[in-house]
Coordinates of N, CA and C in Angstrom, one line a residue:
M96 N 44.6 172.6 -28.5 CA 45.2 171.3 -28.5 C 46.4 171.3 -27.6
A97 N 46.5 170.3 -26.8 CA 47.6 170.1 -25.8 C 48.9 169.9 -26.5
K98 N 49.9 170.4 -25.9 CA 51.3 170.3 -26.5 C 52.2 169.5 -25.5
L99 N 53.2 168.9 -26.1 CA 54.2 168.1 -25.4 C 55.5 168.8 -25.5
Y100 N 56.2 169.0 -24.3 CA 57.5 169.6 -24.3 C 58.4 168.5 -23.7
I101 N 59.4 168.1 -24.4 CA 60.4 167.1 -23.9 C 61.7 167.9 -23.7
I102 N 62.1 167.9 -22.4 CA 63.3 168.6 -22.1 C 64.4 167.5 -21.6
T103 N 65.5 167.6 -22.2 CA 66.6 166.7 -21.9 C 67.9 167.4 -21.7
G104 N 68.9 166.7 -21.2 CA 70.2 167.2 -20.9 C 70.8 166.5 -19.8
P105 N 72.1 166.6 -19.6 CA 72.8 165.9 -18.6 C 72.4 166.4 -17.2
S106 N 72.6 165.6 -16.2 CA 72.3 166.0 -14.8 C 73.1 167.2 -14.5
G107 N 72.4 168.2 -13.8 CA 72.9 169.4 -13.4 C 72.8 170.5 -14.4
V108 N 72.2 170.3 -15.5 CA 72.1 171.3 -16.5 C 70.9 172.2 -16.3
G109 N 69.9 171.8 -15.5 CA 68.8 172.7 -15.1 C 67.5 172.2 -15.7
K110 N 67.4 170.9 -16.0 CA 66.2 170.4 -16.6 C 65.0 170.6 -15.6
S111 N 65.1 170.3 -14.4 CA 64.0 170.4 -13.4 C 63.7 171.9 -13.2
T112 N 64.6 172.7 -13.1 CA 64.4 174.1 -12.8 C 63.6 174.8 -14.0
I113 N 64.1 174.5 -15.2 CA 63.5 175.0 -16.4 C 62.1 174.4 -16.6
S114 N 62.0 173.1 -16.4 CA 60.7 172.5 -16.6 C 59.6 173.0 -15.6
K115 N 60.0 173.2 -14.4 CA 59.0 173.8 -13.4 C 58.6 175.2 -13.8
R116 N 59.5 176.0 -14.2 CA 59.1 177.4 -14.7 C 58.3 177.3 -15.9
L117 N 58.6 176.4 -16.9 CA 57.9 176.3 -18.1 C 56.4 175.9 -17.8
A118 N 56.3 174.9 -16.9 CA 54.9 174.4 -16.5 C 54.1 175.6 -15.9
K119 N 54.8 176.4 -15.0 CA 54.1 177.5 -14.4 C 53.6 178.6 -15.4
N120 N 54.4 178.7 -16.5 CA 54.1 179.7 -17.5 C 52.9 179.3 -18.5
L121 N 52.6 178.0 -18.4 CA 51.5 177.5 -19.3 C 50.2 177.5 -18.6
E122 N 49.1 177.7 -19.3 CA 47.8 177.9 -18.6 C 47.3 176.6 -18.0
K123 N 47.4 175.5 -18.7 CA 46.9 174.2 -18.1 C 48.0 173.2 -18.4
S124 N 48.8 172.9 -17.4 CA 50.0 172.1 -17.6 C 50.2 171.1 -16.5
V125 N 51.0 170.1 -16.8 CA 51.5 169.1 -15.9 C 53.0 168.9 -16.1
L126 N 53.7 168.8 -15.0 CA 55.2 168.5 -15.1 C 55.4 167.1 -14.7
L127 N 56.0 166.3 -15.6 CA 56.4 164.9 -15.3 C 57.9 164.8 -15.3
E128 N 58.4 164.5 -14.1 CA 59.9 164.4 -14.0 C 60.2 162.9 -14.1
G129 N 61.0 162.6 -15.2 CA 61.3 161.2 -15.4 C 62.0 160.5 -14.2
D130 N 62.8 161.3 -13.5 CA 63.5 160.7 -12.3 C 62.5 160.2 -11.3
D131 N 61.4 161.0 -11.1 CA 60.3 160.6 -10.2 C 59.7 159.3 -10.5
F132 N 59.5 159.1 -11.8 CA 58.9 157.8 -12.3 C 59.9 156.7 -12.1
Y133 N 61.2 156.9 -12.5 CA 62.2 155.9 -12.4 C 62.4 155.4 -10.9
H134 N 62.3 156.3 -10.0 CA 62.6 156.0 -8.6 C 61.3 155.5 -7.9
Q135 N 60.2 155.3 -8.6 CA 59.1 154.6 -8.0 C 59.4 153.2 -7.7
V136 N 60.3 152.5 -8.4 CA 60.7 151.2 -8.2 C 61.6 151.2 -6.9
V137 N 61.2 150.4 -5.9 CA 62.0 150.3 -4.7 C 62.7 149.0 -4.6
G138 N 61.9 147.9 -4.5 CA 62.5 146.6 -4.5 C 63.0 146.2 -5.9
G139 N 64.2 145.9 -6.0 CA 64.8 145.5 -7.3 C 65.3 146.7 -8.1
Y140 N 65.4 147.9 -7.4 CA 65.9 149.1 -8.0 C 67.3 148.9 -8.6
V141 N 67.5 149.3 -9.8 CA 68.9 149.3 -10.5 C 69.1 150.6 -11.2
Q142 N 70.2 151.2 -11.0 CA 70.5 152.5 -11.6 C 70.3 152.4 -13.2
A143 N 69.8 153.4 -13.8 CA 69.4 153.4 -15.2 C 70.5 153.1 -16.1
W144 N 71.7 153.4 -15.8 CA 72.9 153.1 -16.7 C 73.5 151.8 -16.5
K145 N 72.9 151.0 -15.6 CA 73.5 149.7 -15.3 C 72.7 148.5 -15.8
P146 N 73.3 147.4 -16.1 CA 72.5 146.2 -16.6 C 71.5 145.8 -15.6
G147 N 70.4 145.3 -16.1 CA 69.3 144.9 -15.2 C 68.4 146.0 -14.8
N148 N 68.5 147.2 -15.4 CA 67.7 148.3 -15.0 C 66.2 148.0 -15.4
H149 N 65.3 148.9 -15.1 CA 63.9 148.7 -15.3 C 63.4 149.8 -16.3
L150 N 64.2 150.1 -17.3 CA 63.8 151.2 -18.3 C 62.6 150.8 -19.1
D151 N 62.4 149.5 -19.4 CA 61.3 149.1 -20.3 C 60.0 149.4 -19.6
I152 N 59.8 149.1 -18.4 CA 58.5 149.4 -17.7 C 58.4 150.9 -17.4
F153 N 59.5 151.5 -17.1 CA 59.6 153.0 -16.9 C 59.0 153.7 -18.1
W154 N 59.5 153.3 -19.3 CA 59.0 154.0 -20.5 C 57.5 153.8 -20.8
K155 N 57.1 152.5 -20.5 CA 55.6 152.3 -20.7 C 54.8 153.1 -19.8
V156 N 55.2 153.3 -18.5 CA 54.5 154.1 -17.6 C 54.5 155.5 -18.0
C157 N 55.7 156.0 -18.4 CA 55.8 157.4 -18.8 C 54.9 157.7 -20.0
I158 N 55.0 156.9 -21.0 CA 54.2 157.2 -22.2 C 52.7 157.1 -22.0
D159 N 52.3 156.1 -21.2 CA 50.8 156.1 -20.8 C 50.4 157.3 -20.0
T160 N 51.2 157.8 -19.1 CA 50.9 159.0 -18.3 C 50.9 160.2 -19.2
I161 N 51.9 160.4 -20.0 CA 51.9 161.5 -21.0 C 50.6 161.5 -21.8
N162 N 50.2 160.4 -22.4 CA 49.0 160.3 -23.2 C 47.8 160.6 -22.4
N163 N 47.7 160.1 -21.2 CA 46.5 160.4 -20.3 C 46.3 161.9 -20.1
Y164 N 47.4 162.6 -19.8 CA 47.3 164.1 -19.6 C 47.0 164.8 -20.9
L165 N 47.7 164.4 -22.0 CA 47.4 165.0 -23.3 C 45.9 164.9 -23.7
N166 N 45.4 163.7 -23.5 CA 44.0 163.4 -23.8 C 43.0 164.2 -22.9
A167 N 43.5 164.6 -21.8 CA 42.7 165.5 -20.9 C 43.0 167.0 -21.1
S168 N 43.6 167.3 -22.2 CA 43.9 168.6 -22.7 C 44.9 169.4 -21.8
Y169 N 45.8 168.7 -21.2 CA 46.9 169.3 -20.4 C 48.1 169.4 -21.3
D170 N 48.8 170.6 -21.3 CA 50.2 170.6 -21.9 C 51.1 169.8 -20.9
V171 N 51.9 169.0 -21.5 CA 52.8 168.1 -20.7 C 54.3 168.5 -20.9
I172 N 54.9 168.7 -19.8 CA 56.4 169.0 -19.8 C 57.0 167.7 -19.2
F173 N 57.8 167.0 -19.9 CA 58.4 165.8 -19.5 C 59.9 166.0 -19.6
N174 N 60.6 165.7 -18.5 CA 62.1 165.8 -18.6 C 62.8 164.5 -18.1
Y175 N 63.7 164.1 -18.9 CA 64.5 162.9 -18.6 C 65.7 162.9 -19.6
I176 N 66.6 162.0 -19.4 CA 67.7 161.8 -20.3 C 67.2 161.0 -21.5
I177 N 67.3 161.6 -22.7 CA 66.8 161.0 -23.9 C 67.8 161.1 -25.0
D178 N 68.1 159.9 -25.5 CA 69.1 159.8 -26.6 C 68.4 159.9 -28.0
N179 N 69.1 159.9 -29.0 CA 68.5 160.0 -30.4 C 67.6 158.8 -30.7
D180 N 67.9 157.6 -30.3 CA 67.1 156.4 -30.5 C 65.7 156.6 -29.9
K181 N 65.7 157.0 -28.6 CA 64.5 157.2 -27.8 C 63.7 158.4 -28.5
L182 N 64.4 159.4 -28.9 CA 63.7 160.5 -29.5 C 63.0 160.1 -30.8
I183 N 63.6 159.2 -31.6 CA 62.9 158.7 -32.8 C 61.6 158.0 -32.4
E184 N 61.7 157.2 -31.4 CA 60.6 156.4 -30.9 C 59.5 157.3 -30.4
L185 N 59.9 158.3 -29.6 CA 58.9 159.2 -29.0 C 58.2 160.1 -30.1
K186 N 59.0 160.5 -31.1 CA 58.5 161.2 -32.2 C 57.4 160.4 -32.9
S187 N 57.6 159.1 -33.1 CA 56.6 158.3 -33.7 C 55.4 158.1 -32.9
I188 N 55.6 157.9 -31.6 CA 54.4 157.7 -30.7 C 53.6 158.9 -30.6
F189 N 54.2 160.1 -30.6 CA 53.4 161.3 -30.4 C 53.4 162.1 -31.7
E190 N 53.3 161.4 -32.9 CA 53.3 162.1 -34.2 C 52.2 163.1 -34.4
N191 N 51.1 162.9 -33.7 CA 49.9 163.7 -33.9 C 49.8 164.8 -32.8
V192 N 50.9 165.0 -32.1 CA 50.9 166.0 -31.0 C 52.0 167.0 -31.3
E193 N 51.6 168.3 -31.1 CA 52.6 169.3 -31.3 C 53.7 169.1 -30.2
T194 N 54.9 168.8 -30.6 CA 55.9 168.4 -29.6 C 57.1 169.3 -29.9
K195 N 57.7 169.8 -28.8 CA 58.9 170.5 -28.8 C 60.0 169.7 -28.0
F196 N 61.1 169.6 -28.6 CA 62.2 168.9 -28.0 C 63.4 169.8 -27.8
V197 N 63.9 169.9 -26.6 CA 65.0 170.8 -26.3 C 66.1 170.0 -25.5
V198 N 67.3 170.2 -26.0 CA 68.5 169.6 -25.3 C 69.2 170.8 -24.6
L199 N 69.1 170.8 -23.3 CA 69.8 171.9 -22.5 C 71.2 171.5 -22.3
L200 N 72.1 172.4 -22.5 CA 73.6 172.2 -22.3 C 74.2 173.4 -21.7
V201 N 75.3 173.2 -21.0 CA 76.1 174.2 -20.4 C 77.6 173.8 -20.5
N202 N 78.5 174.7 -20.1 CA 79.9 174.3 -20.1 C 80.2 173.4 -18.9
E203 N 81.4 172.9 -18.8 CA 81.8 172.0 -17.7 C 81.9 172.7 -16.4
E204 N 82.4 173.9 -16.4 CA 82.5 174.7 -15.2 C 81.1 175.0 -14.6
T205 N 80.1 175.3 -15.4 CA 78.8 175.6 -14.9 C 78.1 174.3 -14.4
I206 N 78.3 173.2 -15.1 CA 77.6 172.0 -14.6 C 78.2 171.5 -13.3
L207 N 79.5 171.6 -13.1 CA 80.1 171.2 -11.8 C 79.6 172.2 -10.7
K208 N 79.5 173.5 -11.0 CA 79.0 174.4 -10.0 C 77.6 174.1 -9.6
R209 N 76.7 173.8 -10.6 CA 75.3 173.5 -10.3 C 75.2 172.2 -9.5
D210 N 76.1 171.2 -9.8 CA 76.0 169.9 -9.1 C 76.4 170.1 -7.7
K211 N 77.3 171.0 -7.4 CA 77.7 171.2 -6.0 C 76.7 171.9 -5.2
E212 N 75.7 172.6 -5.9 CA 74.7 173.3 -5.2 C 73.5 172.4 -4.8
R213 N 73.6 171.2 -5.3 CA 72.5 170.2 -4.9 C 72.8 169.6 -3.5
P214 N 71.8 169.0 -2.9 CA 72.1 168.3 -1.6 C 73.0 167.2 -1.9
E215 N 73.9 166.9 -0.9 CA 74.9 165.8 -1.1 C 74.4 164.5 -1.7
E216 N 73.3 164.1 -1.2 CA 72.8 162.8 -1.7 C 72.3 162.8 -3.2
H217 N 72.2 164.0 -3.8 CA 71.7 164.1 -5.2 C 72.9 164.6 -6.1
Q218 N 74.1 164.8 -5.5 CA 75.2 165.2 -6.4 C 75.7 164.0 -7.2
M219 N 76.0 164.4 -8.5 CA 76.5 163.4 -9.4 C 78.0 163.4 -9.5
K220 N 78.6 164.5 -9.1 CA 80.1 164.7 -9.1 C 80.6 164.4 -10.5
E221 N 81.6 163.6 -10.7 CA 82.2 163.4 -12.0 C 81.3 162.8 -13.0
R222 N 80.2 162.1 -12.6 CA 79.2 161.5 -13.5 C 78.6 162.5 -14.3
C223 N 78.4 163.7 -13.8 CA 77.7 164.8 -14.6 C 78.6 165.2 -15.8
L224 N 79.9 165.1 -15.6 CA 80.8 165.4 -16.7 C 80.8 164.3 -17.8
V225 N 80.7 163.1 -17.3 CA 80.5 161.9 -18.2 C 79.3 162.1 -19.1
L226 N 78.2 162.4 -18.4 CA 76.9 162.7 -19.1 C 77.0 163.9 -20.0
L227 N 77.6 164.9 -19.6 CA 77.8 166.1 -20.5 C 78.5 165.7 -21.8
N228 N 79.6 164.9 -21.6 CA 80.3 164.5 -22.8 C 79.5 163.6 -23.7
E229 N 78.7 162.7 -23.1 CA 77.8 161.8 -23.9 C 76.8 162.7 -24.7
F230 N 76.3 163.7 -24.0 CA 75.3 164.6 -24.8 C 76.0 165.3 -25.9
L231 N 77.2 165.8 -25.6 CA 78.0 166.5 -26.7 C 78.3 165.6 -27.8
N232 N 78.5 164.3 -27.6 CA 78.8 163.4 -28.6 C 77.7 162.6 -29.2
N233 N 76.4 163.0 -28.8 CA 75.3 162.2 -29.2 C 74.7 162.6 -30.6
N234 N 75.3 163.6 -31.2 CA 74.9 164.0 -32.6 C 73.4 164.4 -32.7
Y235 N 72.9 165.2 -31.6 CA 71.6 165.7 -31.7 C 71.6 166.7 -32.9
D236 N 70.5 166.9 -33.5 CA 70.3 167.9 -34.5 C 70.5 169.2 -33.8
E237 N 71.4 170.1 -34.3 CA 71.8 171.3 -33.7 C 70.7 172.2 -33.4
K238 N 69.6 172.1 -34.1 CA 68.4 173.0 -33.9 C 67.8 172.8 -32.5
Y239 N 67.9 171.6 -32.0 CA 67.3 171.3 -30.7 C 68.2 171.7 -29.5
I240 N 69.4 172.1 -29.7 CA 70.3 172.4 -28.6 C 70.2 173.8 -28.1
L241 N 70.1 174.0 -26.8 CA 70.0 175.3 -26.2 C 71.0 175.4 -25.1
Y242 N 72.0 176.2 -25.4 CA 73.0 176.5 -24.3 C 72.5 177.6 -23.4
T243 N 72.5 177.3 -22.1 CA 71.9 178.1 -21.1 C 72.8 178.8 -20.2
D244 N 74.1 178.7 -20.5 CA 75.2 179.3 -19.6 C 74.9 180.8 -19.3
K245 N 74.5 181.5 -20.4 CA 74.4 183.0 -20.3 C 72.9 183.4 -20.3
L246 N 72.0 182.5 -20.1 CA 70.6 182.8 -20.1 C 70.0 182.7 -18.7
T247 N 69.1 183.6 -18.4 CA 68.3 183.4 -17.1 C 67.3 182.3 -17.3
I248 N 66.7 181.9 -16.2 CA 65.6 180.9 -16.3 C 64.5 181.4 -17.2
N249 N 64.1 182.7 -17.0 CA 63.0 183.3 -17.8 C 63.3 183.4 -19.2
Q250 N 64.6 183.7 -19.5 CA 65.0 183.8 -20.9 C 65.0 182.4 -21.6
T251 N 65.4 181.4 -20.8 CA 65.4 180.1 -21.4 C 64.0 179.6 -21.6
V252 N 63.1 179.8 -20.7 CA 61.7 179.4 -20.9 C 61.0 180.1 -22.0
D253 N 61.3 181.4 -22.1 CA 60.7 182.2 -23.3 C 61.2 181.7 -24.6
E254 N 62.5 181.3 -24.7 CA 63.1 180.7 -25.9 C 62.4 179.4 -26.2
I255 N 62.1 178.6 -25.3 CA 61.5 177.3 -25.5 C 60.0 177.5 -26.0
I256 N 59.3 178.4 -25.3 CA 57.9 178.6 -25.7 C 57.8 179.3 -27.1
N257 N 58.6 180.2 -27.4 CA 58.4 181.1 -28.5 C 59.2 180.7 -29.8
N258 N 60.2 179.8 -29.7 CA 61.0 179.5 -30.9 C 60.5 178.2 -31.5
K259 N 60.0 178.3 -32.7 CA 59.5 177.1 -33.4 C 60.6 176.1 -33.9
K260 N 61.8 176.5 -33.8 CA 62.9 175.6 -34.2 C 62.9 174.3 -33.4
Y261 N 62.3 174.3 -32.2 CA 62.4 173.1 -31.3 C 61.2 172.1 -31.7
L262 N 60.4 172.5 -32.6 CA 59.3 171.6 -33.0 C 59.9 170.3 -33.6
L263 N 59.3 169.2 -33.2 CA 59.8 167.9 -33.9 C 59.0 167.8 -35.2

């Protein structure tokens, strides 16, 4: 049976890097990057944190795509910024799917260092600290939080695959 892995965390925490490696470690998998879906809108594009954004259609497209791949027996790795309200909604939608939810976090120094390693046009600068603080104050269930400051990419992926505490 296909599984769903939902990876979240602030920008610069390593969602894409971990998600790619996770997908490569699974036998039949697909990686769905939420940012890729959100940036499909060109005319009328509004940043996700601003009024007038297109999050409603974004989520419909993402959920339909996740379902299509799950129904075709692919494990799905989906990463995007997900708050507790959206998590409750996703848990309900995918209640019959084995789903792991992981909140990746690092300290401020690490997130700023990683942000500077990105191409200039993708750097979030101070916004990544704002997002980090939002994640720290979002009251996620502690069992879903994974600090990766001292873990390698492989150690992080192994933890996600092998630890049942991340099951929704």
